[in-house]
Each structure stands twice: as structure tokens, then as C-alpha cells.
PDB file of C-alpha atoms in Angstrom:
ATOM      1  CA  MET A   1      13.238   1.220  -8.981  1.00 68.00           C
ATOM      2  CA  ALA A   2      15.774  -0.278  -6.574  1.00 90.00           C
ATOM      3  CA  GLN A   3      16.901  -3.755  -7.235  1.00 94.00           C
ATOM      4  CA  PHE A   4      19.108  -5.606  -4.707  1.00 95.00           C
ATOM      5  CA  GLU A   5      21.334  -8.761  -4.582  1.00 92.00           C
ATOM      6  CA  PRO A   6      23.263 -10.425  -1.816  1.00 92.00           C
ATOM      7  CA  ASP A   7      26.352  -8.517  -0.827  1.00 93.00           C
ATOM      8  CA  SER A   8      28.727 -11.063  -2.302  1.00 89.00           C
ATOM      9  CA  PRO A   9      31.463 -11.985  -1.481  1.00 89.00           C
ATOM     10  CA  ASN A  10      30.752 -10.619   2.093  1.00 88.00           C
ATOM     11  CA  VAL A  11      27.516 -12.447   2.384  1.00 91.00           C
ATOM     12  CA  LEU A  12      26.926 -16.137   1.606  1.00 89.00           C
ATOM     13  CA  ALA A  13      23.413 -17.475   1.795  1.00 93.00           C
ATOM     14  CA  GLU A  14      21.871 -20.933   1.447  1.00 93.00           C
ATOM     15  CA  ASP A  15      18.355 -22.180   1.095  1.00 93.00           C
ATOM     16  CA  PHE A  16      17.621 -25.080   3.463  1.00 92.00           C
ATOM     17  CA  GLY A  17      14.099 -25.912   2.167  1.00 89.00           C
ATOM     18  CA  GLY A  18      12.133 -23.106   3.671  1.00 87.00           C
ATOM     19  CA  GLU A  19      14.819 -21.346   5.689  1.00 94.00           C
ATOM     20  CA  ILE A  20      17.506 -19.049   4.230  1.00 95.00           C
ATOM     21  CA  VAL A  21      20.790 -18.925   6.448  1.00 93.00           C
ATOM     22  CA  ALA A  22      22.816 -15.884   5.512  1.00 93.00           C
ATOM     23  CA  ILE A  23      26.296 -15.414   6.973  1.00 90.00           C
ATOM     24  CA  HIS A  24      28.077 -11.891   6.940  1.00 90.00           C
ATOM     25  CA  LEU A  25      31.676 -12.878   6.849  1.00 84.00           C
ATOM     26  CA  ALA A  26      33.095  -9.496   8.001  1.00 84.00           C
ATOM     27  CA  SER A  27      30.897  -9.228  11.167  1.00 86.00           C
ATOM     28  CA  GLY A  28      30.670 -12.991  11.879  1.00 85.00           C
ATOM     29  CA  ARG A  29      26.895 -12.556  12.297  1.00 89.00           C
ATOM     30  CA  TYR A  30      24.525 -15.238  10.835  1.00 90.00           C
ATOM     31  CA  TYR A  31      20.771 -14.800  10.107  1.00 94.00           C
ATOM     32  CA  SER A  32      17.782 -16.910   9.634  1.00 96.00           C
ATOM     33  CA  LEU A  33      15.024 -16.010   7.315  1.00 97.00           C
ATOM     34  CA  ARG A  34      11.821 -18.113   7.323  1.00 96.00           C
ATOM     35  CA  GLY A  35       8.356 -17.622   5.969  1.00 95.00           C
ATOM     36  CA  LEU A  36       7.684 -14.345   4.306  1.00 96.00           C
ATOM     37  CA  ALA A  37      11.340 -13.133   5.055  1.00 97.00           C
ATOM     38  CA  GLN A  38      12.591 -16.136   2.943  1.00 97.00           C
ATOM     39  CA  THR A  39      10.346 -15.326   0.079  1.00 96.00           C
ATOM     40  CA  ILE A  40      11.279 -11.665  -0.003  1.00 97.00           C
ATOM     41  CA  TRP A  41      14.960 -12.786  -0.036  1.00 96.00           C
ATOM     42  CA  THR A  42      14.268 -14.974  -2.872  1.00 95.00           C
ATOM     43  CA  ASP A  43      12.329 -12.402  -4.890  1.00 96.00           C
ATOM     44  CA  LEU A  44      15.153  -9.931  -4.373  1.00 95.00           C
ATOM     45  CA  GLY A  45      17.527 -12.455  -5.808  1.00 93.00           C
ATOM     46  CA  ALA A  46      15.345 -13.195  -8.700  1.00 93.00           C
ATOM     47  CA  GLY A  47      15.500  -9.514  -9.771  1.00 94.00           C
ATOM     48  CA  HIS A  48      12.186  -8.214  -8.483  1.00 95.00           C
ATOM     49  CA  THR A  49      12.393  -4.504  -7.368  1.00 95.00           C
ATOM     50  CA  ALA A  50      11.866  -3.737  -3.564  1.00 96.00           C
ATOM     51  CA  LYS A  51       8.833  -1.617  -4.562  1.00 96.00           C
ATOM     52  CA  ALA A  52       7.249  -4.528  -6.629  1.00 95.00           C
ATOM     53  CA  ILE A  53       7.664  -6.876  -3.563  1.00 97.00           C
ATOM     54  CA  GLU A  54       6.352  -4.229  -1.176  1.00 97.00           C
ATOM     55  CA  GLN A  55       3.356  -3.524  -3.494  1.00 96.00           C
ATOM     56  CA  GLY A  56       2.586  -7.228  -4.093  1.00 95.00           C
ATOM     57  CA  VAL A  57       2.487  -8.008  -0.499  1.00 96.00           C
ATOM     58  CA  ALA A  58       0.560  -4.774   0.288  1.00 96.00           C
ATOM     59  CA  SER A  59      -2.041  -5.974  -2.209  1.00 95.00           C
ATOM     60  CA  ALA A  60      -2.759  -9.023  -0.064  1.00 95.00           C
ATOM     61  CA  ASN A  61      -2.205  -7.232   3.248  1.00 95.00           C
ATOM     62  CA  ALA A  62      -1.464  -3.525   3.735  1.00 94.00           C
ATOM     63  CA  GLU A  63       0.261  -4.040   7.032  1.00 95.00           C
ATOM     64  CA  LEU A  64       2.420  -6.735   5.744  1.00 96.00           C
ATOM     65  CA  GLY A  65       3.361  -4.397   2.832  1.00 95.00           C
ATOM     66  CA  ALA A  66       4.751  -1.871   5.332  1.00 96.00           C
ATOM     67  CA  ALA A  67       6.401  -4.668   7.216  1.00 97.00           C
ATOM     68  CA  THR A  68       8.089  -5.738   3.941  1.00 97.00           C
ATOM     69  CA  ALA A  69       9.380  -2.332   3.250  1.00 96.00           C
ATOM     70  CA  ALA A  70      10.994  -2.145   6.588  1.00 97.00           C
ATOM     71  CA  PHE A  71      12.301  -5.725   6.353  1.00 97.00           C
ATOM     72  CA  ILE A  72      14.057  -4.659   3.139  1.00 97.00           C
ATOM     73  CA  VAL A  73      15.601  -1.659   4.806  1.00 96.00           C
ATOM     74  CA  ARG A  74      16.848  -3.786   7.673  1.00 97.00           C
ATOM     75  CA  LEU A  75      18.621  -6.235   5.166  1.00 97.00           C
ATOM     76  CA  GLN A  76      20.404  -3.264   3.766  1.00 96.00           C
ATOM     77  CA  ALA A  77      21.286  -1.854   7.347  1.00 96.00           C
ATOM     78  CA  GLU A  78      22.574  -5.264   8.306  1.00 95.00           C
ATOM     79  CA  GLY A  79      24.794  -5.267   5.123  1.00 95.00           C
ATOM     80  CA  LEU A  80      23.214  -8.321   3.680  1.00 96.00           C
ATOM     81  CA  ILE A  81      22.067  -6.928   0.377  1.00 96.00           C
ATOM     82  CA  ARG A  82      23.403  -4.151  -1.928  1.00 95.00           C
ATOM     83  CA  ALA A  83      22.046  -2.371  -4.992  1.00 94.00           C
ATOM     84  CA  ARG A  84      22.462  -4.295  -8.107  1.00 92.00           C
ATOM     85  CA  ALA A  85      25.125  -3.117 -10.325  1.00 86.00           C
ATOM     86  CA  THR A  86      23.264  -3.940 -13.562  1.00 87.00           C
ATOM     87  CA  ALA A  87      19.453  -4.334 -13.755  1.00 86.00           C
ATOM     88  CA  ALA A  88      17.970  -7.769 -13.906  1.00 86.00           C
ATOM     89  CA  ASP A  89      14.743  -8.922 -15.647  1.00 89.00           C
ATOM     90  CA  ALA A  90      12.445 -10.778 -12.987  1.00 86.00           C
ATOM     91  CA  THR A  91      10.974 -13.666 -14.818  1.00 85.00           C
ATOM     92  CA  ALA A  92      10.100 -15.813 -11.914  1.00 89.00           C
ATOM     93  CA  PRO A  93       6.795 -15.249 -10.092  1.00 92.00           C
ATOM     94  CA  LEU A  94       6.594 -13.112  -7.131  1.00 93.00           C
ATOM     95  CA  THR A  95       6.708 -15.676  -4.208  1.00 94.00           C
ATOM     96  CA  SER A  96       6.328 -13.074  -1.610  1.00 95.00           C
ATOM     97  CA  LEU A  97       2.805 -12.317  -2.835  1.00 93.00           C
ATOM     98  CA  ALA A  98       1.738 -16.021  -2.672  1.00 93.00           C
ATOM     99  CA  ALA A  99       3.052 -16.201   0.932  1.00 94.00           C
ATOM    100  CA  ALA A 100       1.121 -13.082   1.881  1.00 94.00           C
ATOM    101  CA  GLN A 101      -1.976 -14.338   0.263  1.00 93.00           C
ATOM    102  CA  ALA A 102      -1.515 -17.604   2.295  1.00 93.00           C
ATOM    103  CA  GLY A 103      -1.639 -15.657   5.619  1.00 91.00           C
ATOM    104  CA  ALA A 104       2.144 -15.367   6.303  1.00 93.00           C
ATOM    105  CA  ALA A 105       3.301 -13.575   9.429  1.00 94.00           C
ATOM    106  CA  ARG A 106       5.393 -10.379   9.425  1.00 96.00           C
ATOM    107  CA  PRO A 107       9.043 -10.934   8.033  1.00 96.00           C
ATOM    108  CA  GLU A 108      11.458 -11.436  10.714  1.00 95.00           C
ATOM    109  CA  LEU A 109      15.371 -11.341  10.567  1.00 95.00           C
ATOM    110  CA  GLU A 110      16.727 -13.582  13.311  1.00 94.00           C
ATOM    111  CA  SER A 111      20.256 -12.460  13.952  1.00 90.00           C
ATOM    112  CA  PHE A 112      22.944 -14.512  15.838  1.00 86.00           C
ATOM    113  CA  ASP A 113      26.525 -13.603  16.885  1.00 83.00           C
ATOM    114  CA  ASP A 114      27.320 -16.696  19.162  1.00 78.00           C
ATOM    115  CA  MET A 115      29.904 -17.961  16.471  1.00 75.00           C
ATOM    116  CA  ALA A 116      31.177 -14.609  15.277  1.00 69.00           C
ATOM    117  CA  ASP A 117      34.767 -15.188  16.364  1.00 73.00           C
ATOM    118  CA  LEU A 118      34.884 -18.528  14.440  1.00 70.00           C
ATOM    119  CA  ILE A 119      33.142 -17.115  11.451  1.00 66.00           C
ATOM    120  CA  LYS A 120      35.536 -14.057  11.316  1.00 66.00           C
ATOM    121  CA  ALA A 121      38.613 -16.280  11.890  1.00 65.00           C
ATOM    122  CA  ASP A 122      40.560 -16.971   8.542  1.00 59.00           C
ATOM    123  CA  PRO A 123      42.413 -20.352   9.437  1.00 51.00           C
ATOM    124  CA  ILE A 124      44.510 -20.099   6.288  1.00 48.00           C
ATOM    125  CA  HIS A 125      45.982 -16.693   6.828  1.00 48.00           C
ATOM    126  CA  GLU A 126      45.573 -16.236  10.607  1.00 50.00           C
ATOM    127  CA  VAL A 127      48.188 -18.689  11.651  1.00 48.00           C
ATOM    128  CA  ASP A 128      50.963 -18.550  14.129  1.00 50.00           C
ATOM    129  CA  GLU A 129      53.680 -20.477  12.622  1.00 54.00           C
ATOM    130  CA  ALA A 130      55.100 -21.507  16.101  1.00 56.00           C
ATOM    131  CA  PHE A 131      51.993 -23.110  17.174  1.00 51.00           C
ATOM    132  CA  GLY A 132      50.442 -24.283  13.921  1.00 51.00           C
ATOM    133  CA  TRP A 133      47.013 -24.185  12.461  1.00 51.00           C
ATOM    134  CA  PRO A 134      44.402 -22.905  13.363  1.00 52.00           C
ATOM    135  CA  VAL A 135      45.637 -20.555  16.050  1.00 51.00           C
ATOM    136  CA  ARG A 136      44.730 -16.834  15.482  1.00 50.00           C
ATOM    137  CA  ARG A 137      47.652 -14.330  15.574  1.00 47.00           C
ATOM    138  CA  GLU A 138      47.400 -11.600  18.036  1.00 54.00           C
ATOM    139  CA  GLN A 139      46.908  -8.194  16.725  1.00 50.00           C
TER     140      GLN A 139
END
């Protein structure tokens, strides 16, 4: 059974009380995960397998179960998660099941690239000594 984790150090994620904001540092894209998407992210991080999450959600709502599987595939495609190097024991309850039982909407991954240039810039190393910090060097 596949277990996943955030693709650290390429991805940083923070929970802002009901919304996960994840940043892919190499692409400069940032993502918003709310509702069921947020609980799926949390469950993956807690060591639950993708199959266990999908089946748990499907037990409450078959359509959401299929959407959950597709959502996890999208997280992989965006480079936000990777397979765990070592297996983890999931001890926390499956929060996505509770969200599905409470009538959650389909999991959505909102993607933004309006700040990609700023996120990709490395102001410590991308410096032009003649102009000072933080001016990006030309390639």
C-alpha cells in the first residue's frame, strides 16, 4: 500500500486553521487545500495509505472516494508528495472519513503562479555584487 509524504525540501506546507498552503519551491507555484483536500493532506502526512484514505472516504460517499483517488494522483503529478522512504504507522484517526461523513465537497487543489518569480528567486545566492541585494543575476 502506497504511503506518501510532502516532497521536502522541495515543498513547504503550513496549516492555517482549515487551509493548507503548500509551496513548491522549484516551480514557484503555491497551492491552497481546503475542506476535504486539507484532511486528505493531513491523513497522508499522518501515515495513512492512499488506499485507506480512498476507501474510508468511499465508505461515506462513493463519488467522493473516486475524487479522492484522483486528487492524490494530482498531488503526485504536481510534485507536492512523494512515496515515503520508510513506512509509517498511522495512529491518528482518518480525518478525511469524518469530513466525507459531514458532507464535504470534492477535494480541490487550487494552484497559483502569480508569485512564481519571487518564490523561485534565491536572494542569498542570486545576487549581482555591482547592484547589491536582492537583484537576480542574468542567466
